[in-house]
Coordinates of N, CA, C and O and ligand atoms in Angstrom, one line a residue:
M1 N -10.8 2.8 -7.1 CA -10.1 3.0 -5.8 C -8.7 3.4 -6.1 O -8.0 2.9 -7.0
G2 N -8.2 4.3 -5.3 CA -6.8 4.7 -5.4 C -6.1 4.4 -4.1 O -6.6 4.7 -3.0
V3 N -4.8 4.0 -4.2 CA -4.0 3.7 -3.0 C -2.6 4.3 -3.2 O -2.1 4.1 -4.3
T4 N -2.1 5.0 -2.2 CA -0.8 5.5 -2.3 C 0.1 4.8 -1.3 O -0.3 4.7 -0.1
V5 N 1.3 4.4 -1.7 CA 2.3 3.9 -0.8 C 3.4 4.9 -0.7 O 4.2 5.1 -1.6
G6 N 3.4 5.6 0.4 CA 4.5 6.6 0.7 C 4.9 6.5 2.1 O 5.0 5.4 2.7
T7 N 5.1 7.7 2.7 CA 5.4 7.7 4.2 C 4.3 7.0 4.9 O 4.6 6.3 5.9
G8 N 3.1 7.1 4.5 CA 2.0 6.3 5.0 C 1.3 5.6 3.9 O 1.8 5.5 2.8
I9 N 0.1 5.0 4.2 CA -0.7 4.4 3.1 C -2.0 5.2 3.0 O -2.7 5.3 4.0
G10 N -2.2 5.8 1.8 CA -3.4 6.6 1.6 C -4.4 5.9 0.7 O -3.9 5.0 0.0
S11 N -5.6 6.2 0.8 CA -6.6 5.5 -0.1 C -7.8 6.4 -0.3 O -8.2 7.2 0.6
G12 N -8.4 6.2 -1.4 CA -9.7 6.9 -1.7 C -10.5 6.0 -2.6 O -10.0 5.1 -3.3
F13 N -11.8 6.3 -2.6 CA -12.8 5.5 -3.4 C -13.7 6.4 -4.1 O -14.3 7.3 -3.5
V14 N -13.8 6.2 -5.4 CA -14.7 7.0 -6.2 C -15.9 6.1 -6.7 O -15.7 5.1 -7.3
I15 N -17.1 6.6 -6.4 CA -18.3 5.8 -6.8 C -19.2 6.8 -7.5 O -19.5 7.9 -7.1
D16 N -19.7 6.3 -8.7 CA -20.5 7.2 -9.5 C -19.9 8.5 -9.8 O -20.6 9.6 -9.7
G17 N -18.6 8.6 -10.0 CA -17.9 9.8 -10.3 C -17.6 10.7 -9.1 O -17.1 11.8 -9.2
K18 N -18.0 10.3 -7.9 CA -17.8 11.1 -6.7 C -16.9 10.4 -5.7 O -17.1 9.2 -5.5
I19 N -16.1 11.2 -5.0 CA -15.3 10.6 -3.9 C -16.2 10.2 -2.7 O -17.1 11.0 -2.3
Y20 N -16.0 9.0 -2.3 CA -16.8 8.6 -1.1 C -16.1 9.0 0.2 O -15.0 8.6 0.4
H21 N -16.8 9.8 1.0 CA -16.2 10.3 2.2 C -16.7 9.6 3.5 O -16.2 9.8 4.5
G22 N -17.8 8.8 3.4 CA -18.3 8.2 4.6 C -19.3 9.2 5.3 O -19.5 10.3 4.8
S23 N -19.8 8.8 6.4 CA -20.8 9.6 7.1 C -20.2 10.9 7.6 O -20.9 11.9 7.7
R24 N -18.9 10.9 8.1 CA -18.3 12.0 8.7 C -17.0 12.4 8.1 O -16.2 13.1 8.7
G25 N -16.7 11.9 6.9 CA -15.5 12.3 6.2 C -14.3 11.4 6.5 O -13.1 11.8 6.2
F26 N -14.5 10.3 7.2 CA -13.3 9.5 7.6 C -13.3 8.1 6.9 O -12.7 7.2 7.4
A27 N -14.0 8.0 5.8 CA -14.0 6.7 5.0 C -12.6 6.5 4.4 O -11.8 7.3 4.3
M28 N -12.4 5.2 4.0 CA -11.2 4.8 3.3 C -9.9 5.0 4.0 O -8.9 5.5 3.5
E29 N -9.9 4.7 5.3 CA -8.6 4.7 6.1 C -8.0 3.3 5.9 O -7.8 2.6 6.9
L30 N -7.7 3.0 4.7 CA -7.2 1.6 4.4 C -5.9 1.4 5.2 O -5.6 0.3 5.6
G31 N -5.1 2.5 5.3 CA -3.8 2.3 6.0 C -3.9 1.9 7.4 O -3.0 1.5 8.1
H32 N -5.1 2.1 8.0 CA -5.3 1.9 9.4 C -6.3 0.7 9.7 O -6.8 0.6 10.8
I33 N -6.4 -0.1 8.7 CA -7.1 -1.4 9.0 C -6.1 -2.3 9.7 O -4.9 -2.3 9.3
V34 N -6.5 -3.1 10.6 CA -5.6 -3.9 11.4 C -5.4 -5.2 10.6 O -6.3 -5.9 10.2
V35 N -4.1 -5.5 10.3 CA -3.7 -6.7 9.5 C -2.9 -7.7 10.4 O -2.6 -8.8 9.9
Q36 N -2.6 -7.2 11.6 CA -1.8 -8.1 12.5 C -2.2 -7.9 13.9 O -2.1 -6.8 14.4
R37 N -2.7 -9.0 14.5 CA -3.1 -8.9 15.9 C -1.8 -8.6 16.8 O -0.8 -9.2 16.6
D38 N -2.0 -7.7 17.8 CA -0.9 -7.3 18.7 C 0.4 -7.0 17.8 O 1.5 -7.3 18.2
G39 N 0.2 -6.3 16.7 CA 1.2 -6.0 15.8 C 2.0 -4.7 16.2 O 1.9 -4.2 17.3
L40 N 2.8 -4.2 15.2 CA 3.6 -3.0 15.4 C 2.7 -1.8 15.7 O 1.6 -1.7 15.2
T41 N 3.2 -0.9 16.5 CA 2.5 0.3 16.8 C 2.6 1.2 15.6 O 3.6 1.5 15.1
C42 N 1.4 1.7 15.2 CA 1.3 2.6 14.1 C 1.4 4.1 14.5 O 1.2 4.4 15.7
N43 N 1.6 5.0 13.6 CA 1.7 6.4 13.9 C 0.3 6.9 14.5 O 0.3 7.9 15.2
C44 N -0.8 6.2 14.2 CA -2.1 6.6 14.7 C -2.3 6.2 16.1 O -3.3 6.6 16.7
G45 N -1.4 5.3 16.7 CA -1.6 4.9 18.0 C -2.1 3.5 18.2 O -2.0 2.9 19.2
L46 N -2.7 3.0 17.1 CA -3.3 1.6 17.1 C -2.1 0.6 16.8 O -1.0 1.0 16.5
E47 N -2.4 -0.6 17.0 CA -1.4 -1.7 16.8 C -1.8 -2.5 15.6 O -3.0 -2.9 15.5
G48 N -0.8 -2.9 14.8 CA -1.0 -3.8 13.7 C -1.6 -3.2 12.4 O -2.1 -4.0 11.6
C49 N -1.6 -1.9 12.3 CA -2.2 -1.3 11.1 C -1.4 -1.6 9.8 O -0.2 -1.8 9.9
L50 N -2.1 -1.7 8.7 CA -1.4 -1.9 7.4 C -0.2 -0.9 7.2 O 0.8 -1.3 6.7
E51 N -0.5 0.3 7.5 CA 0.6 1.4 7.4 C 1.9 1.0 8.1 O 3.0 1.4 7.7
A52 N 1.7 0.4 9.3 CA 2.9 0.0 10.1 C 3.7 -1.1 9.5 O 4.8 -1.4 10.0
Y53 N 3.2 -1.7 8.4 CA 3.9 -2.8 7.7 C 4.3 -2.5 6.3 O 5.3 -2.9 5.8
S54 N 3.4 -1.7 5.6 CA 3.6 -1.6 4.1 C 4.0 -0.3 3.6 O 4.4 -0.1 2.5
S55 N 4.1 0.7 4.5 CA 4.5 2.1 4.0 C 6.0 2.1 3.9 O 6.7 1.3 4.4
V56 N 6.4 3.2 3.2 CA 7.9 3.3 3.1 C 8.6 3.5 4.4 O 9.6 2.9 4.7
S57 N 7.9 4.3 5.3 CA 8.6 4.5 6.6 C 8.6 3.1 7.4 O 9.5 2.9 8.2
A58 N 7.6 2.3 7.2 CA 7.6 1.0 7.9 C 8.8 0.1 7.4 O 9.4 -0.6 8.2
I59 N 9.0 0.2 6.1 CA 10.1 -0.6 5.5 C 11.5 0.0 6.1 O 12.3 -0.8 6.5
Q60 N 11.6 1.3 6.2 CA 12.8 1.9 6.7 C 13.0 1.5 8.2 O 14.1 1.1 8.6
K61 N 11.9 1.5 9.0 CA 12.0 1.0 10.4 C 12.4 -0.4 10.5 O 13.2 -0.8 11.3
A62 N 11.8 -1.3 9.7 CA 12.0 -2.7 9.7 C 13.5 -3.0 9.3 O 14.1 -3.9 10.0
T63 N 14.0 -2.3 8.3 CA 15.4 -2.6 7.9 C 16.4 -2.1 9.0 O 17.4 -2.7 9.2
A64 N 16.0 -1.0 9.6 CA 16.9 -0.4 10.7 C 16.9 -1.4 11.9 O 17.9 -1.4 12.6
R65 N 15.8 -2.2 12.1 CA 15.8 -3.1 13.2 C 16.8 -4.3 12.9 O 17.4 -4.8 13.9
I66 N 17.0 -4.7 11.7 CA 17.9 -5.8 11.4 C 19.4 -5.3 11.4 O 20.3 -6.0 11.7
N67 N 19.5 -4.0 11.0 CA 20.9 -3.4 11.0 C 20.8 -1.9 11.1 O 20.3 -1.3 10.2
P68 N 21.3 -1.3 12.2 CA 21.1 0.1 12.4 C 21.7 1.0 11.3 O 21.3 2.1 11.1
K69 N 22.7 0.4 10.5 CA 23.3 1.2 9.4 C 22.2 1.6 8.3 O 22.4 2.5 7.6
Y70 N 21.1 0.8 8.3 CA 20.1 1.1 7.3 C 19.2 2.3 7.7 O 18.4 2.8 6.9
S71 N 19.3 2.7 9.0 CA 18.4 3.8 9.5 C 18.5 5.1 8.8 O 17.6 5.9 8.7
T72 N 19.7 5.3 8.1 CA 19.9 6.6 7.4 C 19.7 6.4 5.9 O 19.9 7.4 5.2
C73 N 19.3 5.2 5.5 CA 19.2 4.9 4.0 C 17.9 5.4 3.5 O 16.8 5.3 4.1
E74 N 18.0 6.0 2.3 CA 16.8 6.3 1.5 C 16.2 5.0 0.9 O 17.0 4.0 0.8
L75 N 14.9 5.0 0.5 CA 14.3 3.8 0.0 C 15.1 3.3 -1.3 O 15.3 2.1 -1.4
R76 N 15.5 4.2 -2.1 CA 16.2 3.8 -3.3 C 17.5 3.0 -3.0 O 17.8 2.0 -3.6
E77 N 18.2 3.5 -1.9 CA 19.4 2.8 -1.5 C 19.1 1.4 -0.9 O 19.8 0.4 -1.2
L78 N 18.0 1.3 -0.2 CA 17.5 0.0 0.4 C 17.2 -1.0 -0.7 O 17.5 -2.2 -0.6
L79 N 16.6 -0.4 -1.8 CA 16.2 -1.3 -2.9 C 17.4 -1.9 -3.6 O 17.4 -3.0 -4.0
I80 N 18.4 -1.0 -3.7 CA 19.7 -1.5 -4.4 C 20.3 -2.6 -3.5 O 20.7 -3.6 -3.9
E81 N 20.3 -2.3 -2.2 CA 20.9 -3.2 -1.2 C 20.1 -4.6 -1.2 O 20.7 -5.6 -1.1
A82 N 18.8 -4.5 -1.4 CA 18.0 -5.7 -1.3 C 18.3 -6.7 -2.4 O 18.1 -7.9 -2.3
K83 N 18.9 -6.2 -3.5 CA 19.2 -7.1 -4.6 C 20.2 -8.1 -4.2 O 20.3 -9.2 -4.7
S84 N 21.1 -7.8 -3.2 CA 22.1 -8.7 -2.7 C 21.9 -9.1 -1.3 O 22.8 -9.7 -0.6
N85 N 20.7 -8.7 -0.7 CA 20.5 -9.0 0.7 C 19.2 -9.7 0.9 O 18.1 -9.0 0.8
Q86 N 19.2 -11.0 1.3 CA 17.9 -11.7 1.4 C 17.1 -11.2 2.5 O 15.8 -11.2 2.4
Q87 N 17.7 -10.8 3.6 CA 16.9 -10.3 4.7 C 16.0 -9.1 4.3 O 14.9 -9.0 4.7
L88 N 16.6 -8.2 3.6 CA 15.9 -7.0 3.1 C 14.7 -7.4 2.1 O 13.6 -6.9 2.2
R89 N 15.1 -8.4 1.3 CA 14.1 -8.9 0.3 C 12.9 -9.5 1.1 O 11.7 -9.3 0.7
I90 N 13.2 -10.2 2.1 CA 12.1 -10.8 2.9 C 11.2 -9.8 3.5 O 10.0 -9.9 3.5
I91 N 11.8 -8.7 4.1 CA 11.0 -7.6 4.7 C 10.1 -7.0 3.6 O 8.9 -6.8 3.8
I92 N 10.7 -6.7 2.4 CA 9.9 -6.1 1.4 C 8.8 -7.0 0.9 O 7.6 -6.6 0.7
E93 N 9.1 -8.3 0.7 CA 8.0 -9.2 0.3 C 6.9 -9.4 1.3 O 5.7 -9.4 1.0
R94 N 7.3 -9.4 2.6 CA 6.3 -9.5 3.7 C 5.4 -8.2 3.7 O 4.2 -8.3 3.8
S95 N 6.0 -7.1 3.5 CA 5.3 -5.8 3.5 C 4.3 -5.8 2.3 O 3.2 -5.3 2.4
R96 N 4.8 -6.3 1.1 CA 3.9 -6.4 -0.1 C 2.7 -7.3 0.2 O 1.6 -7.0 -0.2
E97 N 3.0 -8.4 0.9 CA 1.9 -9.3 1.2 C 0.8 -8.7 2.1 O -0.4 -8.9 2.0
Y98 N 1.3 -7.9 3.1 CA 0.3 -7.2 4.0 C -0.5 -6.2 3.1 O -1.7 -6.1 3.3
L99 N 0.2 -5.5 2.2 CA -0.6 -4.6 1.3 C -1.6 -5.4 0.5 O -2.7 -4.9 0.4
A100 N -1.2 -6.5 0.0 CA -2.1 -7.3 -0.8 C -3.3 -7.8 0.1 O -4.5 -7.8 -0.4
M101 N -3.1 -8.1 1.3 CA -4.1 -8.4 2.3 C -5.1 -7.3 2.4 O -6.4 -7.5 2.3
G102 N -4.6 -6.1 2.5 CA -5.5 -4.9 2.6 C -6.3 -4.7 1.4 O -7.5 -4.4 1.4
L103 N -5.6 -4.8 0.2 CA -6.3 -4.6 -1.1 C -7.4 -5.7 -1.3 O -8.5 -5.4 -1.8
A104 N -7.0 -6.9 -0.9 CA -8.0 -8.0 -1.0 C -9.2 -7.8 -0.2 O -10.4 -8.0 -0.6
T105 N -9.0 -7.3 1.0 CA -10.1 -7.0 1.9 C -11.0 -5.9 1.3 O -12.2 -6.0 1.2
A106 N -10.3 -4.9 0.7 CA -11.1 -3.8 0.0 C -11.9 -4.3 -1.1 O -13.0 -3.9 -1.4
C107 N -11.3 -5.3 -1.9 CA -12.0 -5.9 -3.0 C -13.2 -6.6 -2.6 O -14.3 -6.5 -3.2
M108 N -13.1 -7.3 -1.5 CA -14.3 -8.1 -1.0 C -15.4 -7.2 -0.5 O -16.5 -7.6 -0.6
I109 N -15.0 -6.1 0.0 CA -16.0 -5.2 0.6 C -16.6 -4.2 -0.5 O -17.8 -4.0 -0.6
L110 N -15.7 -3.7 -1.3 CA -16.1 -2.6 -2.3 C -16.4 -3.1 -3.7 O -17.0 -2.3 -4.5
D111 N -15.8 -4.2 -4.1 CA -15.9 -4.7 -5.4 C -15.6 -3.6 -6.5 O -16.4 -3.3 -7.4
P112 N -14.4 -3.0 -6.4 CA -14.1 -1.9 -7.3 C -13.8 -2.4 -8.7 O -13.4 -3.6 -8.9
D113 N -14.0 -1.6 -9.7 CA -13.6 -1.9 -11.1 C -12.1 -2.0 -11.2 O -11.6 -2.8 -11.9
I114 N -11.5 -1.0 -10.6 CA -10.0 -0.9 -10.7 C -9.4 -0.3 -9.5 O -10.0 0.5 -8.8
I115 N -8.2 -0.8 -9.2 CA -7.4 -0.2 -8.1 C -6.1 0.3 -8.7 O -5.4 -0.4 -9.3
I116 N -5.9 1.6 -8.5 CA -4.7 2.3 -8.9 C -3.7 2.4 -7.7 O -4.1 3.0 -6.7
V117 N -2.6 1.8 -7.9 CA -1.6 1.9 -6.8 C -0.4 2.8 -7.2 O 0.2 2.6 -8.2
G118 N -0.3 3.9 -6.4 CA 0.8 4.8 -6.7 C 1.5 5.3 -5.5 O 1.6 4.6 -4.5
G119 N 2.1 6.5 -5.5 CA 2.8 7.0 -4.4 C 4.3 6.9 -4.6 O 4.8 6.1 -5.5
G120 N 5.1 7.5 -3.7 CA 6.5 7.6 -3.8 C 7.1 6.2 -3.8 O 8.1 5.9 -4.5
G121 N 6.6 5.3 -3.0 CA 7.1 3.9 -2.9 C 7.0 3.2 -4.2 O 8.0 2.5 -4.6
M122 N 5.8 3.3 -4.8 CA 5.6 2.6 -6.1 C 6.5 3.2 -7.2 O 7.0 2.5 -8.0
D123 N 6.6 4.6 -7.1 CA 7.5 5.2 -8.1 C 8.9 4.8 -8.0 O 9.6 4.7 -9.0
A124 N 9.3 4.5 -6.8 CA 10.7 4.1 -6.6 C 10.9 2.6 -6.9 O 12.0 2.1 -6.9
G125 N 9.8 1.9 -7.2 CA 9.9 0.5 -7.5 C 9.9 -0.5 -6.3 O 10.4 -1.6 -6.4
L126 N 9.3 0.0 -5.2 CA 9.3 -0.8 -4.0 C 8.6 -2.2 -4.2 O 9.1 -3.2 -3.9
Y127 N 7.3 -2.1 -4.8 CA 6.6 -3.3 -5.0 C 6.3 -3.5 -6.4 O 6.0 -2.5 -7.1
S128 N 6.3 -4.8 -6.9 CA 5.9 -5.1 -8.2 C 4.4 -5.2 -8.3 O 3.7 -5.9 -7.5
I129 N 3.8 -4.5 -9.3 CA 2.3 -4.5 -9.4 C 1.8 -5.9 -9.8 O 0.8 -6.3 -9.4
A130 N 2.6 -6.6 -10.6 CA 2.3 -8.0 -11.0 C 2.2 -8.9 -9.8 O 1.3 -9.7 -9.7
E131 N 3.2 -8.7 -8.9 CA 3.2 -9.6 -7.7 C 2.0 -9.2 -6.8 O 1.4 -10.1 -6.1
I132 N 1.7 -7.9 -6.7 CA 0.5 -7.5 -5.9 C -0.7 -8.1 -6.4 O -1.5 -8.7 -5.7
E133 N -0.9 -8.0 -7.7 CA -2.1 -8.5 -8.4 C -2.2 -10.0 -8.1 O -3.3 -10.5 -7.8
K134 N -1.1 -10.8 -8.3 CA -1.1 -12.2 -8.1 C -1.6 -12.5 -6.7 O -2.4 -13.4 -6.5
S135 N -1.1 -11.8 -5.7 CA -1.3 -12.0 -4.3 C -2.8 -11.7 -4.0 O -3.5 -12.4 -3.2
V136 N -3.3 -10.6 -4.6 CA -4.7 -10.2 -4.3 C -5.6 -11.2 -4.9 O -6.6 -11.6 -4.3
R137 N -5.3 -11.8 -6.1 CA -6.1 -12.8 -6.7 C -6.2 -14.0 -5.8 O -7.2 -14.7 -5.6
A138 N -5.0 -14.4 -5.2 CA -4.9 -15.6 -4.3 C -5.8 -15.4 -3.0 O -6.1 -16.3 -2.3
K139 N -6.0 -14.1 -2.7 CA -6.7 -13.8 -1.4 C -8.2 -13.4 -1.6 O -8.8 -13.0 -0.6
T140 N -8.7 -13.4 -2.8 CA -10.0 -13.1 -3.1 C -10.7 -14.2 -3.8 O -10.1 -15.0 -4.5
S141 N -12.1 -14.2 -3.7 CA -12.8 -15.2 -4.4 C -12.9 -14.9 -5.9 O -12.7 -13.7 -6.3
K142 N -13.2 -15.9 -6.7 CA -13.2 -15.7 -8.2 C -14.1 -14.6 -8.7 O -13.8 -13.9 -9.6
V143 N -15.2 -14.4 -8.0 CA -16.2 -13.3 -8.4 C -15.5 -11.9 -8.3 O -16.0 -11.0 -8.9
N144 N -14.4 -11.8 -7.5 CA -13.8 -10.5 -7.4 C -12.5 -10.4 -8.3 O -11.9 -9.3 -8.3
H145 N -12.3 -11.4 -9.1 CA -11.1 -11.3 -9.9 C -11.1 -10.4 -11.1 O -10.1 -10.2 -11.8
H146 N -12.3 -9.8 -11.3 CA -12.4 -8.8 -12.4 C -11.7 -7.5 -12.1 O -11.4 -6.7 -13.0
T147 N -11.5 -7.2 -10.8 CA -10.9 -5.9 -10.4 C -9.5 -5.8 -11.0 O -8.6 -6.6 -10.7
Q148 N -9.3 -4.7 -11.8 CA -8.0 -4.5 -12.4 C -7.1 -3.9 -11.3 O -7.6 -3.0 -10.6
I149 N -5.9 -4.3 -11.3 CA -4.9 -3.6 -10.4 C -3.8 -3.0 -11.2 O -3.1 -3.8 -12.0
R150 N -3.7 -1.7 -11.2 CA -2.7 -1.1 -12.1 C -1.9 -0.1 -11.3 O -2.3 0.5 -10.3
K151 N -0.7 0.1 -11.8 CA 0.2 1.1 -11.2 C -0.2 2.5 -11.7 O -0.5 2.7 -12.9
A152 N -0.1 3.5 -10.8 CA -0.4 4.9 -11.2 C 0.6 5.4 -12.1 O 1.8 5.0 -12.1
T153 N 0.2 6.2 -13.0 CA 1.2 6.7 -14.1 C 1.5 8.2 -14.0 O 2.4 8.7 -14.7
M154 N 0.8 8.9 -13.1 CA 1.0 10.4 -13.1 C 2.0 10.9 -12.1 O 2.3 12.0 -12.0
G155 N 2.6 9.9 -11.3 CA 3.7 10.3 -10.4 C 3.3 11.4 -9.5 O 2.2 11.5 -9.0
N156 N 4.3 12.3 -9.3 CA 4.1 13.5 -8.4 C 3.0 14.5 -8.8 O 2.5 15.3 -8.1
Q157 N 2.5 14.3 -10.1 CA 1.5 15.2 -10.6 C 0.1 14.9 -10.1 O -0.8 15.7 -10.2
A158 N 0.0 13.6 -9.6 CA -1.4 13.1 -9.3 C -2.1 14.0 -8.3 O -3.3 14.3 -8.5
G159 N -1.5 14.4 -7.2 CA -2.1 15.2 -6.2 C -2.6 16.5 -6.7 O -3.7 16.9 -6.5
V160 N -1.7 17.1 -7.5 CA -2.1 18.5 -8.1 C -3.2 18.3 -9.1 O -4.2 19.1 -9.1
M161 N -3.2 17.3 -9.9 CA -4.2 17.0 -10.9 C -5.6 16.8 -10.2 O -6.6 17.3 -10.6
G162 N -5.5 16.0 -9.1 CA -6.7 15.7 -8.4 C -7.3 16.9 -7.8 O -8.5 17.1 -7.8
A163 N -6.5 17.8 -7.2 CA -6.9 19.0 -6.6 C -7.6 19.9 -7.6 O -8.6 20.5 -7.4
M164 N -7.0 20.0 -8.8 CA -7.5 20.8 -9.9 C -8.9 20.3 -10.3 O -9.9 21.1 -10.5
L165 N -9.0 19.0 -10.5 CA -10.3 18.4 -10.9 C -11.4 18.6 -9.8 O -12.5 18.9 -10.1
L166 N -11.0 18.5 -8.5 CA -11.9 18.7 -7.4 C -12.4 20.2 -7.4 O -13.6 20.5 -7.3
A167 N -11.4 21.1 -7.6 CA -11.8 22.5 -7.7 C -12.7 22.8 -8.8 O -13.7 23.6 -8.7
A168 N -12.5 22.1 -10.0 CA -13.3 22.4 -11.2 C -14.7 21.9 -10.9 O -15.7 22.4 -11.5
Q169 N -14.9 20.9 -10.1 CA -16.2 20.3 -9.8 C -17.1 21.2 -8.9 O -18.3 21.2 -8.9
S170 N -16.4 22.0 -8.0 CA -17.1 22.7 -7.0 C -17.5 24.1 -7.5 O -17.1 24.6 -8.5
Ligands
LIG1 ZN1 -2.8 3.2 12.1

């Protein structure tokens, strides 16, 4: 399973070497599973989606709510600020917990061998993969603890590499 933390939350699932698309091509909308009842409005129009809490844009919106001066900050600036600002750290930790909830749910349903977490947010150091793993373990039963949780290593190249591999298969 692959998950990207960027402007939104993207995800995909590979089974027997093939991408799983679902019956009509809309499978793996992990970013739009509801993690909070009556929660924040998501870009998709629903309320309480994972993406509305754990994406980079969700972090930017949440920090702007505590102080409008953060509304123009890039993620990297917010992460530097968070080192000395507990309110920002709480927002980031809460967002990471929501992400872990989503990943734990996926583990319980799909029982994946490995979950690769990447995207611009992860590249910038938004969430610690060790903390995500710890939290996913706490939210899943022992039979699901074999799932490896790893940080993606290909950075911006991942999308291009994936497209090349897909083209090579067809
Ligand atoms: Zn949504």
